[in-house]
Amino acid sequence: MKLDYATGFYNISFFNINIETEEELTQDVLKKNEATFIHEFIHYLQDLVLPYNIRYSLSNVRWFFNILESAHKIGSINRPFSEWNDESSTLWTQFLRSFGDGRSVAFVSKIGDATSKFVTTSGYDNNLHIQREHRVYEYLLPVFEVGKSTSISYNLGARDILEYIAYKIDLKNFPNRPPVPQLPYESIDLIFDKYGLSNISDDIRLCIAERCLYNDVPIHFLLSALLGNEEFKKYITDSSYDEIYDYLLFSTTITRDGQSETLIAKTQRRLMQFAYELQLQYSGFDEIKNWILKVNNFVEHKLAGRFIFSDLYKMNSDEMFTFINDVIYCIGIPLVMNSRKKCISIHSNDIEVSQFIQFYILQNFIYFVKSQQTKCPIYNFCKANGGICNENCIVNKQMTITGNENCYYRRFLEQHGLFDIKIN
C-alpha cells in the first residue's frame, strides 16, 4: 500500500513498516517523517485487529505451506510456481477479487454505478477446513478522470477502505500533508456522494467503513447490506454518531457453519487461529506465535468493545500519540525499514526480531517462487543488514549460500528443509 508521494508503505500481513528515506532510522528521522510513520502504523494496527486482514495473514500461511508440501513431495520448485492446491487457489481468488485495484487515480471528475461480478468457488472455512460453495464478488466502478472523456474500470475493494481509514486519521492530525490521489484514499467519500449521502459526517463514514472490514467481502457488505439498504440509509441520516457506533459495534457476523459471532470474538478467533497455524505448520516460529498471543491479549484487554480506528479519529493529537505510544510499548513494531532495507525494531526483543526477519524472508520467498526473477529474493535486505553478498546473488546461484553460514536466505531455507531442494 504505497503512498503516492513515495515516503512510506506497509507490507500487509507481514508486520513491517517501510519509510522511504536513505537515512538511518533513528528517533529523529522517524520524528521528521512522523505523518508517514503514523499512516503506516495505522496499517500495521489494522493487521492486528481487523478480521479481513487477519484472514489474509492466514492465507499467506496456507500458501507457504502449499509451497513447502509440493517442494518436499516433488523434490524441486519450478518457477513460476503453479502447483497450487484447491484451497490455495480459492484463497488467492478471494483475495484478488476482494482486495481491489492496485492503481491510483489522482483526480476524479465523476464515477458511475458500481457493478458486481462473482465467481462461484468451493470455499474453505479457515477454521474447520470444510468446503462450501459460495460467491466471491468483485465490484467494478466506472471512473472518469479529470480531462478524459472515457472511463476506466476500477476494481473497488478492501484496499480502498483500508487506505481511506488511514488517510482520514492522518489528514485530521497532519492537515498540511501533501495531497494524495482520490482513488484509493477518498474512494469512500465518492461512494457516499454517489449514494446521495453527502450530508453524512466523516466520523460516521469512517465508523461504517471500519465495520465493513469485519466482513470477508468488505465492499460487497458496504454496497449491498448497508448503502444499498434504504432503511439503513435513512437510519444513518436520522441518527447520531453515538447511536450508529453502538448499532454497528453490537451487530454480529454469521460464521459459515451458521453461528452468530460478535465482532471482537471474530478478531480473537482469527488471531488464535493464526498463532496455532504458525506453530502447527512452521518450525522455528515459536516466538512469533507467542507475540501473536500477546497481541491477542492486548486486543482483548485494551481494544475490546470499541471501533479503534473510529476512536482514533475522534481523539485529539495528544490523545492519539499517547495511544500509539502505549501500543508500541505493549507489543512493539517488529520491523521498520528504510528505502535501502536497513531495518530496526521498536520494543521487540532480539529473538522476536530474528524470527520476524525470517517472516520477512517468507513474504519475499512467496513472491519469488511465483515469479521468474533471477536475483536473490532478499538481496537488498541482506546487503543493507550485514549480509555477505556477491555477484552470484544477482543470479541467485546456489553456490552463493552453500559456503555462507551467515546468509539470511540460507538460514531460511535450512529452517524449512529447502536447502537441498532445487529451485529452478
GROMACS .gro file of C-alpha atoms in nm:
model
  424
    1MET     CA    1   0.000   0.000   0.000
    2LYS     CA    2   0.226   0.273  -0.129
    3LEU     CA    3   0.165   0.643  -0.082
    4ASP     CA    4   0.187   0.849  -0.400
    5TYR     CA    5   0.449   1.087  -0.260
    6ALA     CA    6   0.674   0.784  -0.203
    7THR     CA    7   0.755   0.831   0.163
    8GLY     CA    8   0.629   0.505   0.303
    9PHE     CA    9   0.447   0.177   0.259
   10TYR     CA   10   0.332  -0.112   0.472
   11ASN     CA   11   0.350  -0.481   0.377
   12ILE     CA   12   0.004  -0.607   0.461
   13SER     CA   13   0.011  -0.925   0.671
   14PHE     CA   14   0.386  -0.927   0.739
   15PHE     CA   15   0.415  -0.662   1.014
   16ASN     CA   16   0.687  -0.443   0.861
   17ILE     CA   17   0.674  -0.069   0.805
   18ASN     CA   18   0.886   0.096   0.536
   19ILE     CA   19   0.993   0.461   0.548
   20GLU     CA   20   1.131   0.570   0.212
   21THR     CA   21   1.443   0.754   0.322
   22GLU     CA   22   1.813   0.683   0.272
   23GLU     CA   23   1.885   0.793   0.628
   24GLU     CA   24   1.943   0.554   0.918
   25LEU     CA   25   1.617   0.512   1.109
   26THR     CA   26   1.677   0.695   1.433
   27GLN     CA   27   1.421   0.858   1.659
   28ASP     CA   28   1.495   1.195   1.496
   29VAL     CA   29   1.444   1.054   1.146
   30LEU     CA   30   1.114   0.893   1.246
   31LYS     CA   31   1.005   1.222   1.402
   32LYS     CA   32   1.092   1.405   1.080
   33ASN     CA   33   0.873   1.157   0.889
   34GLU     CA   34   0.602   1.150   1.155
   35ALA     CA   35   0.300   1.181   0.924
   36THR     CA   36   0.423   0.891   0.711
   37PHE     CA   37   0.508   0.681   1.014
   38ILE     CA   38   0.161   0.734   1.167
   39HIS     CA   39  -0.012   0.646   0.838
   40GLU     CA   40   0.181   0.321   0.808
   41PHE     CA   41   0.142   0.247   1.180
   42ILE     CA   42  -0.236   0.258   1.130
   43HIS     CA   43  -0.200  -0.006   0.857
   44TYR     CA   44   0.009  -0.213   1.100
   45LEU     CA   45  -0.267  -0.184   1.361
   46GLN     CA   46  -0.527  -0.282   1.100
   47ASP     CA   47  -0.339  -0.610   1.054
   48LEU     CA   48  -0.367  -0.683   1.424
   49VAL     CA   49  -0.736  -0.616   1.486
   50LEU     CA   50  -0.938  -0.641   1.164
   51PRO     CA   51  -1.066  -0.989   1.069
   52TYR     CA   52  -1.031  -0.916   0.696
   53ASN     CA   53  -0.657  -0.850   0.739
   54ILE     CA   54  -0.602  -1.143   0.974
   55ARG     CA   55  -0.768  -1.370   0.718
   56TYR     CA   56  -0.509  -1.259   0.461
   57SER     CA   57  -0.232  -1.343   0.710
   58LEU     CA   58  -0.383  -1.690   0.743
   59SER     CA   59  -0.393  -1.718   0.364
   60ASN     CA   60  -0.020  -1.647   0.344
   61VAL     CA   61   0.041  -1.927   0.594
   62ARG     CA   62  -0.158  -2.164   0.372
   63TRP     CA   63   0.021  -2.053   0.052
   64PHE     CA   64   0.363  -2.107   0.205
   65PHE     CA   65   0.264  -2.445   0.344
   66ASN     CA   66   0.139  -2.541  -0.004
   67ILE     CA   67   0.480  -2.449  -0.150
   68LEU     CA   68   0.663  -2.649   0.119
   69GLU     CA   69   0.441  -2.953   0.074
   70SER     CA   70   0.489  -2.951  -0.302
   71ALA     CA   71   0.867  -2.896  -0.278
   72HIS     CA   72   0.916  -3.187  -0.039
   73LYS     CA   73   0.692  -3.413  -0.244
   74ILE     CA   74   0.844  -3.336  -0.586
   75GLY     CA   75   1.198  -3.257  -0.468
   76SER     CA   76   1.217  -2.926  -0.653
   77ILE     CA   77   1.040  -2.593  -0.706
   78ASN     CA   78   0.977  -2.493  -1.066
   79ARG     CA   79   0.915  -2.123  -1.114
   80PRO     CA   80   0.679  -1.959  -1.168
   81PHE     CA   81   0.524  -2.194  -0.914
   82SER     CA   82   0.192  -2.338  -1.030
   83GLU     CA   83   0.134  -2.642  -0.808
   84TRP     CA   84  -0.140  -2.472  -0.610
   85ASN     CA   85  -0.394  -2.693  -0.436
   86ASP     CA   86  -0.766  -2.616  -0.443
   87GLU     CA   87  -0.759  -2.430  -0.111
   88SER     CA   88  -0.470  -2.205  -0.216
   89SER     CA   89  -0.633  -2.126  -0.549
   90THR     CA   90  -0.960  -2.038  -0.378
   91LEU     CA   91  -0.790  -1.816  -0.120
   92TRP     CA   92  -0.599  -1.636  -0.393
   93THR     CA   93  -0.919  -1.577  -0.594
   94GLN     CA   94  -1.092  -1.445  -0.282
   95PHE     CA   95  -0.809  -1.207  -0.204
   96LEU     CA   96  -0.765  -1.068  -0.556
   97ARG     CA   97  -1.134  -1.002  -0.603
   98SER     CA   98  -1.199  -0.861  -0.256
   99PHE     CA   99  -0.882  -0.653  -0.212
  100GLY     CA  100  -0.935  -0.445  -0.523
  101ASP     CA  101  -0.735  -0.239  -0.767
  102GLY     CA  102  -0.363  -0.170  -0.741
  103ARG     CA  103  -0.385   0.156  -0.936
  104SER     CA  104  -0.423   0.515  -0.818
  105VAL     CA  105  -0.630   0.789  -0.981
  106ALA     CA  106  -0.522   1.143  -0.895
  107PHE     CA  107  -0.832   1.345  -0.990
  108VAL     CA  108  -1.181   1.207  -1.046
  109SER     CA  109  -1.445   1.410  -1.229
  110LYS     CA  110  -1.726   1.160  -1.172
  111ILE     CA  111  -1.798   0.794  -1.107
  112GLY     CA  112  -2.067   0.567  -1.248
  113ASP     CA  113  -2.270   0.295  -1.083
  114ALA     CA  114  -2.062   0.008  -0.948
  115THR     CA  115  -2.146  -0.327  -1.100
  116SER     CA  116  -2.071  -0.659  -0.934
  117LYS     CA  117  -1.944  -0.981  -1.085
  118PHE     CA  118  -1.898  -1.301  -0.896
  119VAL     CA  119  -1.742  -1.640  -0.937
  120THR     CA  120  -1.862  -1.946  -0.753
  121THR     CA  121  -1.590  -2.132  -0.567
  122SER     CA  122  -1.566  -2.416  -0.323
  123GLY     CA  123  -1.457  -2.201  -0.032
  124TYR     CA  124  -1.271  -2.339   0.265
  125ASP     CA  125  -1.363  -2.233   0.614
  126ASN     CA  126  -1.031  -2.125   0.766
  127ASN     CA  127  -1.120  -2.281   1.096
  128LEU     CA  128  -1.294  -2.605   1.009
  129HIS     CA  129  -1.140  -2.699   0.673
  130ILE     CA  130  -1.492  -2.755   0.542
  131GLN     CA  131  -1.568  -2.688   0.176
  132ARG     CA  132  -1.876  -2.483   0.098
  133GLU     CA  133  -1.987  -2.339  -0.232
  134HIS     CA  134  -2.007  -1.961  -0.218
  135ARG     CA  135  -1.981  -1.649  -0.430
  136VAL     CA  136  -1.669  -1.433  -0.448
  137TYR     CA  137  -1.761  -1.080  -0.554
  138GLU     CA  138  -1.570  -0.818  -0.748
  139TYR     CA  139  -1.701  -0.461  -0.778
  140LEU     CA  140  -1.613  -0.263  -1.089
  141LEU     CA  141  -1.653   0.113  -1.072
  142PRO     CA  142  -1.661   0.328  -1.390
  143VAL     CA  143  -1.429   0.621  -1.315
  144PHE     CA  144  -1.388   0.934  -1.526
  145GLU     CA  145  -1.055   1.104  -1.471
  146VAL     CA  146  -1.036   1.483  -1.495
  147GLY     CA  147  -0.970   1.586  -1.855
  148LYS     CA  148  -1.067   1.249  -2.006
  149SER     CA  149  -1.392   1.164  -2.185
  150THR     CA  150  -1.384   0.787  -2.144
  151SER     CA  151  -1.399   0.595  -1.818
  152ILE     CA  152  -1.170   0.335  -1.675
  153SER     CA  153  -1.298   0.029  -1.488
  154TYR     CA  154  -1.167   0.049  -1.133
  155ASN     CA  155  -1.183  -0.256  -0.906
  156LEU     CA  156  -1.320  -0.119  -0.579
  157GLY     CA  157  -1.207  -0.326  -0.282
  158ALA     CA  158  -1.082  -0.356   0.074
  159ARG     CA  159  -0.769  -0.160  -0.018
  160ASP     CA  160  -0.987   0.148  -0.070
  161ILE     CA  161  -1.139   0.113   0.277
  162LEU     CA  162  -0.805   0.047   0.449
  163GLU     CA  163  -0.643   0.348   0.283
  164TYR     CA  164  -0.946   0.568   0.346
  165ILE     CA  165  -0.932   0.500   0.721
  166ALA     CA  166  -0.557   0.565   0.745
  167TYR     CA  167  -0.583   0.878   0.530
  168LYS     CA  168  -0.869   1.032   0.730
  169ILE     CA  169  -0.686   0.987   1.061
  170ASP     CA  170  -0.362   1.108   0.902
  171LEU     CA  171  -0.524   1.417   0.747
  172LYS     CA  172  -0.700   1.519   1.068
  173ASN     CA  173  -0.369   1.526   1.257
  174PHE     CA  174  -0.148   1.649   0.971
  175PRO     CA  175  -0.368   1.885   0.769
  176ASN     CA  176  -0.070   2.021   0.572
  177ARG     CA  177   0.034   1.679   0.440
  178PRO     CA  178   0.092   1.652   0.062
  179PRO     CA  179  -0.219   1.578  -0.146
  180VAL     CA  180  -0.297   1.216  -0.233
  181PRO     CA  181  -0.480   1.050  -0.526
  182GLN     CA  182  -0.857   1.048  -0.484
  183LEU     CA  183  -0.854   0.675  -0.554
  184PRO     CA  184  -0.797   0.489  -0.328
  185TYR     CA  185  -0.768   0.748  -0.048
  186GLU     CA  186  -1.105   0.922  -0.099
  187SER     CA  187  -1.296   0.631  -0.254
  188ILE     CA  188  -1.544   0.604   0.032
  189ASP     CA  189  -1.628   0.976   0.015
  190LEU     CA  190  -1.700   0.938  -0.358
  191ILE     CA  191  -1.923   0.638  -0.287
  192PHE     CA  192  -2.120   0.819  -0.015
  193ASP     CA  193  -2.176   1.112  -0.251
  194LYS     CA  194  -2.286   0.872  -0.526
  195TYR     CA  195  -2.545   0.717  -0.290
  196GLY     CA  196  -2.690   1.060  -0.204
  197LEU     CA  197  -2.527   1.068   0.139
  198SER     CA  198  -2.314   1.383   0.106
  199ASN     CA  199  -2.459   1.504   0.436
  200ILE     CA  200  -2.313   1.212   0.636
  201SER     CA  201  -2.023   1.334   0.851
  202ASP     CA  202  -1.670   1.196   0.819
  203ASP     CA  203  -1.676   1.031   1.162
  204ILE     CA  204  -1.989   0.830   1.070
  205ARG     CA  205  -1.844   0.738   0.731
  206LEU     CA  206  -1.526   0.613   0.894
  207CYS     CA  207  -1.721   0.411   1.151
  208ILE     CA  208  -1.920   0.242   0.873
  209ALA     CA  209  -1.600   0.176   0.677
  210GLU     CA  210  -1.440   0.014   0.981
  211ARG     CA  211  -1.740  -0.214   1.037
  212CYS     CA  212  -1.710  -0.339   0.680
  213LEU     CA  213  -1.362  -0.479   0.749
  214TYR     CA  214  -1.511  -0.726   0.996
  215ASN     CA  215  -1.663  -0.888   0.687
  216ASP     CA  216  -1.461  -1.105   0.447
  217VAL     CA  217  -1.604  -0.921   0.145
  218PRO     CA  218  -1.597  -0.561   0.272
  219ILE     CA  219  -1.714  -0.374  -0.040
  220HIS     CA  220  -1.998  -0.618  -0.102
  221PHE     CA  221  -2.108  -0.566   0.260
  222LEU     CA  222  -2.083  -0.186   0.220
  223LEU     CA  223  -2.272  -0.157  -0.108
  224SER     CA  224  -2.522  -0.441  -0.065
  225ALA     CA  225  -2.600  -0.477   0.306
  226LEU     CA  226  -2.550  -0.113   0.410
  227LEU     CA  227  -2.565   0.161   0.146
  228GLY     CA  228  -2.787  -0.049  -0.078
  229ASN     CA  229  -3.040  -0.076   0.207
  230GLU     CA  230  -3.283   0.219   0.209
  231GLU     CA  231  -3.373   0.155   0.572
  232PHE     CA  232  -3.006   0.176   0.676
  233LYS     CA  233  -2.953   0.492   0.470
  234LYS     CA  234  -3.245   0.657   0.649
  235TYR     CA  235  -3.113   0.536   0.985
  236ILE     CA  236  -2.769   0.692   0.942
  237THR     CA  237  -2.926   1.013   0.814
  238ASP     CA  238  -3.153   1.046   1.118
  239SER     CA  239  -2.928   0.909   1.394
  240SER     CA  240  -2.636   1.046   1.596
  241TYR     CA  241  -2.277   0.924   1.570
  242ASP     CA  242  -2.302   0.750   1.910
  243GLU     CA  243  -2.621   0.569   1.811
  244ILE     CA  244  -2.472   0.449   1.483
  245TYR     CA  245  -2.146   0.349   1.653
  246ASP     CA  246  -2.329   0.128   1.906
  247TYR     CA  247  -2.563  -0.016   1.644
  248LEU     CA  248  -2.270  -0.128   1.427
  249LEU     CA  249  -2.048  -0.235   1.716
  250PHE     CA  250  -2.308  -0.469   1.862
  251SER     CA  251  -2.405  -0.617   1.529
  252THR     CA  252  -2.287  -0.972   1.470
  253THR     CA  253  -2.138  -1.174   1.189
  254ILE     CA  254  -2.255  -1.518   1.084
  255THR     CA  255  -1.992  -1.791   1.054
  256ARG     CA  256  -2.005  -2.038   0.768
  257ASP     CA  257  -2.149  -2.301   0.999
  258GLY     CA  258  -2.437  -2.063   1.074
  259GLN     CA  259  -2.327  -1.947   1.419
  260SER     CA  260  -2.366  -1.585   1.530
  261GLU     CA  261  -2.040  -1.423   1.638
  262THR     CA  262  -1.959  -1.085   1.792
  263LEU     CA  263  -1.704  -0.864   1.619
  264ILE     CA  264  -1.442  -0.890   1.895
  265ALA     CA  265  -1.491  -1.268   1.914
  266LYS     CA  266  -1.423  -1.293   1.542
  267THR     CA  267  -1.096  -1.097   1.580
  268GLN     CA  268  -0.984  -1.311   1.874
  269ARG     CA  269  -1.074  -1.636   1.695
  270ARG     CA  270  -0.869  -1.541   1.391
  271LEU     CA  271  -0.569  -1.428   1.598
  272MET     CA  272  -0.573  -1.755   1.792
  273GLN     CA  273  -0.601  -1.948   1.468
  274PHE     CA  274  -0.306  -1.755   1.322
  275ALA     CA  275  -0.089  -1.839   1.627
  276TYR     CA  276  -0.199  -2.204   1.612
  277GLU     CA  277  -0.117  -2.243   1.243
  278LEU     CA  278   0.223  -2.080   1.282
  279GLN     CA  279   0.303  -2.340   1.547
  280LEU     CA  280   0.145  -2.629   1.356
  281GLN     CA  281   0.287  -2.568   1.010
  282TYR     CA  282   0.614  -2.380   1.063
  283SER     CA  283   0.909  -2.493   1.269
  284GLY     CA  284   1.104  -2.223   1.444
  285PHE     CA  285   0.835  -1.955   1.474
  286ASP     CA  286   0.755  -2.008   1.843
  287GLU     CA  287   0.842  -1.651   1.935
  288ILE     CA  288   0.615  -1.508   1.666
  289LYS     CA  289   0.339  -1.739   1.793
  290ASN     CA  290   0.396  -1.602   2.145
  291TRP     CA  291   0.391  -1.248   2.007
  292ILE     CA  292   0.057  -1.313   1.833
  293LEU     CA  293  -0.081  -1.444   2.164
  294LYS     CA  294   0.045  -1.125   2.330
  295VAL     CA  295  -0.129  -0.921   2.059
  296ASN     CA  296  -0.447  -1.120   2.119
  297ASN     CA  297  -0.429  -1.043   2.490
  298PHE     CA  298  -0.371  -0.674   2.413
  299VAL     CA  299  -0.669  -0.663   2.178
  300GLU     CA  300  -0.889  -0.837   2.435
  301HIS     CA  301  -0.797  -0.608   2.725
  302LYS     CA  302  -0.731  -0.275   2.552
  303LEU     CA  303  -0.941  -0.275   2.236
  304ALA     CA  304  -1.242  -0.492   2.315
  305GLY     CA  305  -1.584  -0.335   2.278
  306ARG     CA  306  -1.478  -0.048   2.052
  307PHE     CA  307  -1.406   0.053   1.696
  308ILE     CA  308  -1.046   0.152   1.748
  309PHE     CA  309  -0.996   0.346   1.424
  310SER     CA  310  -1.315   0.542   1.472
  311ASP     CA  311  -1.196   0.619   1.826
  312LEU     CA  312  -0.854   0.724   1.694
  313TYR     CA  313  -1.024   0.962   1.452
  314LYS     CA  314  -1.221   1.123   1.737
  315MET     CA  315  -0.910   1.172   1.954
  316ASN     CA  316  -0.715   1.494   1.956
  317SER     CA  317  -0.348   1.472   1.854
  318ASP     CA  318  -0.216   1.437   2.209
  319GLU     CA  319  -0.459   1.155   2.286
  320MET     CA  320  -0.374   0.979   1.960
  321PHE     CA  321   0.003   0.992   2.021
  322THR     CA  322  -0.047   0.867   2.377
  323PHE     CA  323  -0.245   0.573   2.246
  324ILE     CA  324   0.010   0.491   1.975
  325ASN     CA  325   0.297   0.506   2.227
  326ASP     CA  326   0.101   0.271   2.454
  327VAL     CA  327   0.054   0.020   2.170
  328ILE     CA  328   0.422   0.035   2.079
  329TYR     CA  329   0.525  -0.009   2.442
  330CYS     CA  330   0.295  -0.310   2.488
  331ILE     CA  331   0.353  -0.504   2.164
  332GLY     CA  332   0.624  -0.315   1.974
  333ILE     CA  333   0.676  -0.293   1.599
  334PRO     CA  334   0.875  -0.593   1.476
  335LEU     CA  335   1.048  -0.436   1.173
  336VAL     CA  336   1.082  -0.081   1.040
  337MET     CA  337   1.295  -0.037   0.726
  338ASN     CA  338   1.432   0.249   0.522
  339SER     CA  339   1.450   0.259   0.142
  340ARG     CA  340   1.775   0.057   0.145
  341LYS     CA  341   1.600  -0.215   0.356
  342LYS     CA  342   1.816  -0.138   0.659
  343CYS     CA  343   1.595  -0.247   0.949
  344ILE     CA  344   1.539  -0.160   1.311
  345SER     CA  345   1.292  -0.295   1.565
  346ILE     CA  346   1.094  -0.092   1.817
  347HIS     CA  347   1.037  -0.254   2.157
  348SER     CA  348   1.082  -0.611   2.034
  349ASN     CA  349   1.335  -0.849   2.186
  350ASP     CA  350   1.625  -0.995   1.988
  351ILE     CA  351   1.466  -1.341   1.946
  352GLU     CA  352   1.146  -1.198   1.809
  353VAL     CA  353   1.337  -0.975   1.567
  354SER     CA  354   1.538  -1.265   1.423
  355GLN     CA  355   1.215  -1.459   1.369
  356PHE     CA  356   1.041  -1.161   1.211
  357ILE     CA  357   1.335  -1.131   0.972
  358GLN     CA  358   1.263  -1.493   0.878
  359PHE     CA  359   0.897  -1.394   0.838
  360TYR     CA  360   1.002  -1.106   0.610
  361ILE     CA  361   1.202  -1.354   0.401
  362LEU     CA  362   0.897  -1.582   0.387
  363GLN     CA  363   0.698  -1.296   0.233
  364ASN     CA  364   0.963  -1.235  -0.033
  365PHE     CA  365   1.003  -1.608  -0.095
  366ILE     CA  366   0.632  -1.646  -0.180
  367TYR     CA  367   0.664  -1.364  -0.435
  368PHE     CA  368   0.992  -1.510  -0.562
  369VAL     CA  369   0.859  -1.858  -0.639
  370LYS     CA  370   0.560  -1.708  -0.820
  371SER     CA  371   0.794  -1.509  -1.046
  372GLN     CA  372   1.090  -1.570  -1.275
  373GLN     CA  373   1.317  -1.306  -1.122
  374THR     CA  374   1.684  -1.400  -1.111
  375LYS     CA  375   1.808  -1.201  -0.813
  376CYS     CA  376   1.809  -1.348  -0.462
  377PRO     CA  377   1.470  -1.259  -0.311
  378ILE     CA  378   1.629  -1.068  -0.022
  379TYR     CA  379   1.940  -0.929  -0.191
  380ASN     CA  380   1.875  -0.565  -0.090
  381PHE     CA  381   1.784  -0.659   0.267
  382CYS     CA  382   2.091  -0.879   0.308
  383LYS     CA  383   2.321  -0.613   0.162
  384ALA     CA  384   2.183  -0.345   0.396
  385ASN     CA  385   2.193  -0.558   0.712
  386GLY     CA  386   2.543  -0.701   0.715
  387GLY     CA  387   2.499  -0.999   0.488
  388ILE     CA  388   2.780  -1.121   0.264
  389CYS     CA  389   2.671  -1.055  -0.094
  390ASN     CA  390   2.849  -1.104  -0.425
  391GLU     CA  391   2.773  -1.121  -0.796
  392ASN     CA  392   2.627  -1.472  -0.760
  393CYS     CA  393   2.343  -1.326  -0.552
  394ILE     CA  394   2.229  -1.129  -0.856
  395VAL     CA  395   2.161  -1.452  -1.044
  396ASN     CA  396   2.061  -1.648  -0.732
  397LYS     CA  397   2.315  -1.926  -0.778
  398GLN     CA  398   2.302  -2.195  -0.511
  399MET     CA  399   2.681  -2.173  -0.475
  400THR     CA  400   2.633  -1.831  -0.314
  401ILE     CA  401   2.480  -1.976   0.000
  402THR     CA  402   2.646  -2.317   0.011
  403GLY     CA  403   2.953  -2.199   0.198
  404ASN     CA  404   2.799  -1.896   0.367
  405GLU     CA  405   2.661  -1.991   0.708
  406ASN     CA  406   2.578  -1.626   0.786
  407CYS     CA  407   2.349  -1.588   0.485
  408TYR     CA  408   1.996  -1.483   0.588
  409TYR     CA  409   1.849  -1.669   0.292
  410ARG     CA  410   2.042  -1.987   0.375
  411ARG     CA  411   1.909  -1.983   0.733
  412PHE     CA  412   1.556  -1.951   0.599
  413LEU     CA  413   1.597  -2.241   0.354
  414GLU     CA  414   1.756  -2.463   0.622
  415GLN     CA  415   1.480  -2.375   0.869
  416HIS     CA  416   1.215  -2.512   0.633
  417GLY     CA  417   1.404  -2.806   0.482
  418LEU     CA  418   1.453  -2.630   0.149
  419PHE     CA  419   1.831  -2.603   0.143
  420ASP     CA  420   1.878  -2.914  -0.073
  421ILE     CA  421   1.567  -2.851  -0.282
  422LYS     CA  422   1.643  -2.744  -0.639
  423ILE     CA  423   1.477  -2.410  -0.720
  424ASN     CA  424   1.460  -2.370  -1.096
   0.00000   0.00000   0.00000
